[in-house]
PDB file of C-alpha atoms in Angstrom:
ATOM      1  CA  GLN A   1      30.443 -36.614  -6.028  1.00  0.00           C
ATOM      2  CA  VAL A   2      30.269 -37.142  -2.273  1.00  0.00           C
ATOM      3  CA  GLN A   3      31.757 -40.012  -0.309  1.00  0.00           C
ATOM      4  CA  LEU A   4      30.433 -40.739   3.164  1.00  0.00           C
ATOM      5  CA  VAL A   5      32.084 -42.730   5.937  1.00  0.00           C
ATOM      6  CA  GLU A   6      30.247 -43.435   9.188  1.00  0.00           C
ATOM      7  CA  SER A   7      31.886 -44.180  12.534  1.00  0.00           C
ATOM      8  CA  GLY A   8      31.026 -44.330  16.198  1.00  0.00           C
ATOM      9  CA  GLY A   9      28.786 -47.365  16.312  1.00  0.00           C
ATOM     10  CA  GLY A  10      29.177 -50.076  18.917  1.00  0.00           C
ATOM     11  CA  LEU A  11      27.580 -51.994  21.750  1.00  0.00           C
ATOM     12  CA  VAL A  12      25.897 -50.072  24.553  1.00  0.00           C
ATOM     13  CA  GLN A  13      23.505 -50.905  27.353  1.00  0.00           C
ATOM     14  CA  ALA A  14      19.951 -49.628  27.344  1.00  0.00           C
ATOM     15  CA  GLY A  15      19.831 -46.079  28.650  1.00  0.00           C
ATOM     16  CA  GLY A  16      23.307 -45.345  27.375  1.00  0.00           C
ATOM     17  CA  SER A  17      24.537 -42.951  24.705  1.00  0.00           C
ATOM     18  CA  LEU A  18      26.506 -43.044  21.486  1.00  0.00           C
ATOM     19  CA  ARG A  19      27.566 -40.377  19.034  1.00  0.00           C
ATOM     20  CA  LEU A  20      27.747 -41.320  15.395  1.00  0.00           C
ATOM     21  CA  SER A  21      29.861 -39.347  12.956  1.00  0.00           C
ATOM     22  CA  CYS A  22      29.720 -39.204   9.191  1.00  0.00           C
ATOM     23  CA  ALA A  23      32.740 -37.749   7.433  1.00  0.00           C
ATOM     24  CA  ALA A  24      32.102 -36.472   3.917  1.00  0.00           C
ATOM     25  CA  SER A  25      34.211 -35.550   0.937  1.00  0.00           C
ATOM     26  CA  GLY A  26      33.142 -33.198  -1.804  1.00  0.00           C
ATOM     27  CA  ARG A  27      30.910 -30.131  -1.528  1.00  0.00           C
ATOM     28  CA  PHE A  28      29.442 -31.179   1.774  1.00  0.00           C
ATOM     29  CA  SER A  29      27.951 -27.797   2.687  1.00  0.00           C
ATOM     30  CA  ARG A  30      25.618 -27.897  -0.330  1.00  0.00           C
ATOM     31  CA  TYR A  31      23.888 -31.069   0.796  1.00  0.00           C
ATOM     32  CA  ALA A  32      21.186 -31.778   3.282  1.00  0.00           C
ATOM     33  CA  MET A  33      22.197 -34.760   5.384  1.00  0.00           C
ATOM     34  CA  GLY A  34      20.166 -37.576   6.820  1.00  0.00           C
ATOM     35  CA  TRP A  35      20.533 -40.571   9.079  1.00  0.00           C
ATOM     36  CA  PHE A  36      18.608 -43.744   8.361  1.00  0.00           C
ATOM     37  CA  ARG A  37      18.668 -47.082  10.088  1.00  0.00           C
ATOM     38  CA  GLN A  38      17.876 -50.672   9.216  1.00  0.00           C
ATOM     39  CA  ALA A  39      17.194 -53.365  11.769  1.00  0.00           C
ATOM     40  CA  PRO A  40      17.482 -57.066  10.899  1.00  0.00           C
ATOM     41  CA  GLY A  41      14.528 -58.212   8.838  1.00  0.00           C
ATOM     42  CA  LYS A  42      13.127 -54.702   8.550  1.00  0.00           C
ATOM     43  CA  GLU A  43      13.131 -51.994   5.923  1.00  0.00           C
ATOM     44  CA  ARG A  44      15.419 -49.013   6.135  1.00  0.00           C
ATOM     45  CA  GLU A  45      13.755 -46.188   8.034  1.00  0.00           C
ATOM     46  CA  PHE A  46      14.329 -42.502   8.509  1.00  0.00           C
ATOM     47  CA  ALA A  47      15.832 -41.330  11.797  1.00  0.00           C
ATOM     48  CA  ALA A  48      16.892 -37.693  11.409  1.00  0.00           C
ATOM     49  CA  ALA A  49      17.909 -35.070   8.862  1.00  0.00           C
ATOM     50  CA  ILE A  50      19.414 -31.600   8.800  1.00  0.00           C
ATOM     51  CA  GLY A  51      19.360 -28.893   6.163  1.00  0.00           C
ATOM     52  CA  TRP A  52      22.520 -27.556   4.568  1.00  0.00           C
ATOM     53  CA  SER A  53      22.507 -24.490   6.833  1.00  0.00           C
ATOM     54  CA  SER A  54      21.684 -26.353  10.057  1.00  0.00           C
ATOM     55  CA  SER A  55      18.646 -24.126  10.515  1.00  0.00           C
ATOM     56  CA  THR A  56      16.181 -26.958  10.072  1.00  0.00           C
ATOM     57  CA  THR A  57      16.176 -30.420  11.556  1.00  0.00           C
ATOM     58  CA  TYR A  58      13.797 -33.329  11.182  1.00  0.00           C
ATOM     59  CA  TYR A  59      13.244 -36.363  13.392  1.00  0.00           C
ATOM     60  CA  ALA A  60      11.268 -39.541  13.311  1.00  0.00           C
ATOM     61  CA  ASP A  61       8.764 -39.734  16.142  1.00  0.00           C
ATOM     62  CA  SER A  62      10.559 -42.790  17.478  1.00  0.00           C
ATOM     63  CA  VAL A  63      13.765 -40.825  18.179  1.00  0.00           C
ATOM     64  CA  LYS A  64      12.453 -37.325  18.868  1.00  0.00           C
ATOM     65  CA  GLY A  65      13.678 -36.032  22.203  1.00  0.00           C
ATOM     66  CA  ARG A  66      16.437 -38.664  22.394  1.00  0.00           C
ATOM     67  CA  PHE A  67      18.510 -38.114  19.248  1.00  0.00           C
ATOM     68  CA  THR A  68      20.092 -34.876  18.048  1.00  0.00           C
ATOM     69  CA  ILE A  69      21.479 -34.305  14.575  1.00  0.00           C
ATOM     70  CA  SER A  70      24.070 -31.620  13.941  1.00  0.00           C
ATOM     71  CA  ARG A  71      26.673 -30.734  11.360  1.00  0.00           C
ATOM     72  CA  ASP A  72      29.989 -28.946  11.167  1.00  0.00           C
ATOM     73  CA  ASN A  73      30.499 -27.700   7.630  1.00  0.00           C
ATOM     74  CA  ALA A  74      34.075 -26.671   8.412  1.00  0.00           C
ATOM     75  CA  LYS A  75      34.869 -30.296   9.252  1.00  0.00           C
ATOM     76  CA  ASN A  76      32.643 -31.835   6.572  1.00  0.00           C
ATOM     77  CA  THR A  77      30.996 -33.932   9.246  1.00  0.00           C
ATOM     78  CA  VAL A  78      27.476 -34.664  10.400  1.00  0.00           C
ATOM     79  CA  TYR A  79      26.750 -36.131  13.810  1.00  0.00           C
ATOM     80  CA  LEU A  80      23.970 -38.071  15.447  1.00  0.00           C
ATOM     81  CA  GLN A  81      23.965 -37.879  19.223  1.00  0.00           C
ATOM     82  CA  MET A  82      21.876 -40.731  20.565  1.00  0.00           C
ATOM     83  CA  ASN A  83      20.802 -40.688  24.206  1.00  0.00           C
ATOM     84  CA  SER A  84      18.511 -42.905  26.263  1.00  0.00           C
ATOM     85  CA  LEU A  85      19.096 -45.731  23.842  1.00  0.00           C
ATOM     86  CA  LYS A  86      16.645 -48.604  23.718  1.00  0.00           C
ATOM     87  CA  PRO A  87      17.057 -52.172  22.437  1.00  0.00           C
ATOM     88  CA  GLU A  88      14.735 -51.265  19.549  1.00  0.00           C
ATOM     89  CA  ASP A  89      17.330 -48.727  18.380  1.00  0.00           C
ATOM     90  CA  THR A  90      19.560 -51.647  17.397  1.00  0.00           C
ATOM     91  CA  ALA A  91      20.263 -51.322  13.683  1.00  0.00           C
ATOM     92  CA  VAL A  92      22.816 -50.459  11.068  1.00  0.00           C
ATOM     93  CA  TYR A  93      22.882 -46.670  10.818  1.00  0.00           C
ATOM     94  CA  TYR A  94      23.532 -45.013   7.485  1.00  0.00           C
ATOM     95  CA  CYS A  95      24.204 -41.399   6.659  1.00  0.00           C
ATOM     96  CA  ALA A  96      23.071 -39.981   3.353  1.00  0.00           C
ATOM     97  CA  ALA A  97      23.415 -36.761   1.368  1.00  0.00           C
ATOM     98  CA  ALA A  98      20.681 -35.017  -0.604  1.00  0.00           C
ATOM     99  CA  TYR A  99      21.441 -32.238  -3.088  1.00  0.00           C
ATOM    100  CA  GLN A 100      17.859 -31.365  -3.942  1.00  0.00           C
ATOM    101  CA  GLY A 101      14.397 -32.028  -2.619  1.00  0.00           C
ATOM    102  CA  SER A 102      12.627 -31.161   0.556  1.00  0.00           C
ATOM    103  CA  ASN A 103      11.043 -34.354   1.825  1.00  0.00           C
ATOM    104  CA  TYR A 104      14.054 -35.535   3.764  1.00  0.00           C
ATOM    105  CA  TYR A 105      12.029 -38.288   5.383  1.00  0.00           C
ATOM    106  CA  ASN A 106      12.065 -40.113   2.050  1.00  0.00           C
ATOM    107  CA  SER A 107      15.173 -42.162   1.245  1.00  0.00           C
ATOM    108  CA  ASN A 108      14.618 -41.572  -2.497  1.00  0.00           C
ATOM    109  CA  VAL A 109      15.628 -37.932  -2.053  1.00  0.00           C
ATOM    110  CA  TYR A 110      19.190 -38.880  -1.149  1.00  0.00           C
ATOM    111  CA  ASP A 111      21.918 -39.109  -3.757  1.00  0.00           C
ATOM    112  CA  TYR A 112      24.771 -40.660  -1.792  1.00  0.00           C
ATOM    113  CA  TRP A 113      24.973 -43.205   1.006  1.00  0.00           C
ATOM    114  CA  GLY A 114      27.609 -44.431   3.395  1.00  0.00           C
ATOM    115  CA  GLN A 115      28.340 -48.065   4.162  1.00  0.00           C
ATOM    116  CA  GLY A 116      26.742 -47.979   7.594  1.00  0.00           C
ATOM    117  CA  THR A 117      27.812 -48.499  11.181  1.00  0.00           C
ATOM    118  CA  GLN A 118      26.331 -51.067  13.554  1.00  0.00           C
ATOM    119  CA  VAL A 119      24.628 -49.934  16.748  1.00  0.00           C
ATOM    120  CA  THR A 120      23.623 -52.619  19.227  1.00  0.00           C
ATOM    121  CA  VAL A 121      21.712 -51.803  22.390  1.00  0.00           C
ATOM    122  CA  SER A 122      21.543 -54.551  24.985  1.00  0.00           C
ATOM    123  CA  SER A 123      18.728 -54.820  27.506  1.00  0.00           C
TER     124      SER A 123
END
C-alpha cells in the first residue's frame, strides 16, 4: 500500500517556475512514479514519469525541455520541476505510483494516486 500526497502547486505568471513534490509512504523505491495533469473539461493526461532507479525518465512532448522529473528514494519523494510555464499548463497535477508495467504513459499502469495539487498559470 502506498499513500501519495502532492504539494507545491499555486498561482504563477507565464514564464515562471514551480516545483511540485509528492511525498509517499510505503515501499516507495519499488515503484515507478508518474505525474499526470487534468485541465478543466479535459481528460487526464500524462506529463512525466521516472523509473524506480531514476535511470529512465519519460516526458510528454508538450512538457519536454521545460519540466524535469526526479526522485529521492531516501526521502520517499518525487519532484516535478516546471519551468517556462504557459497558461496551457494550468491543471490539477496528480502523482501516481506503478509497481509493474512499462508503458508509463498510460494511466492504467498506475496502482496508486494522490489527491492532486492545483497549478494555475496566468497570462
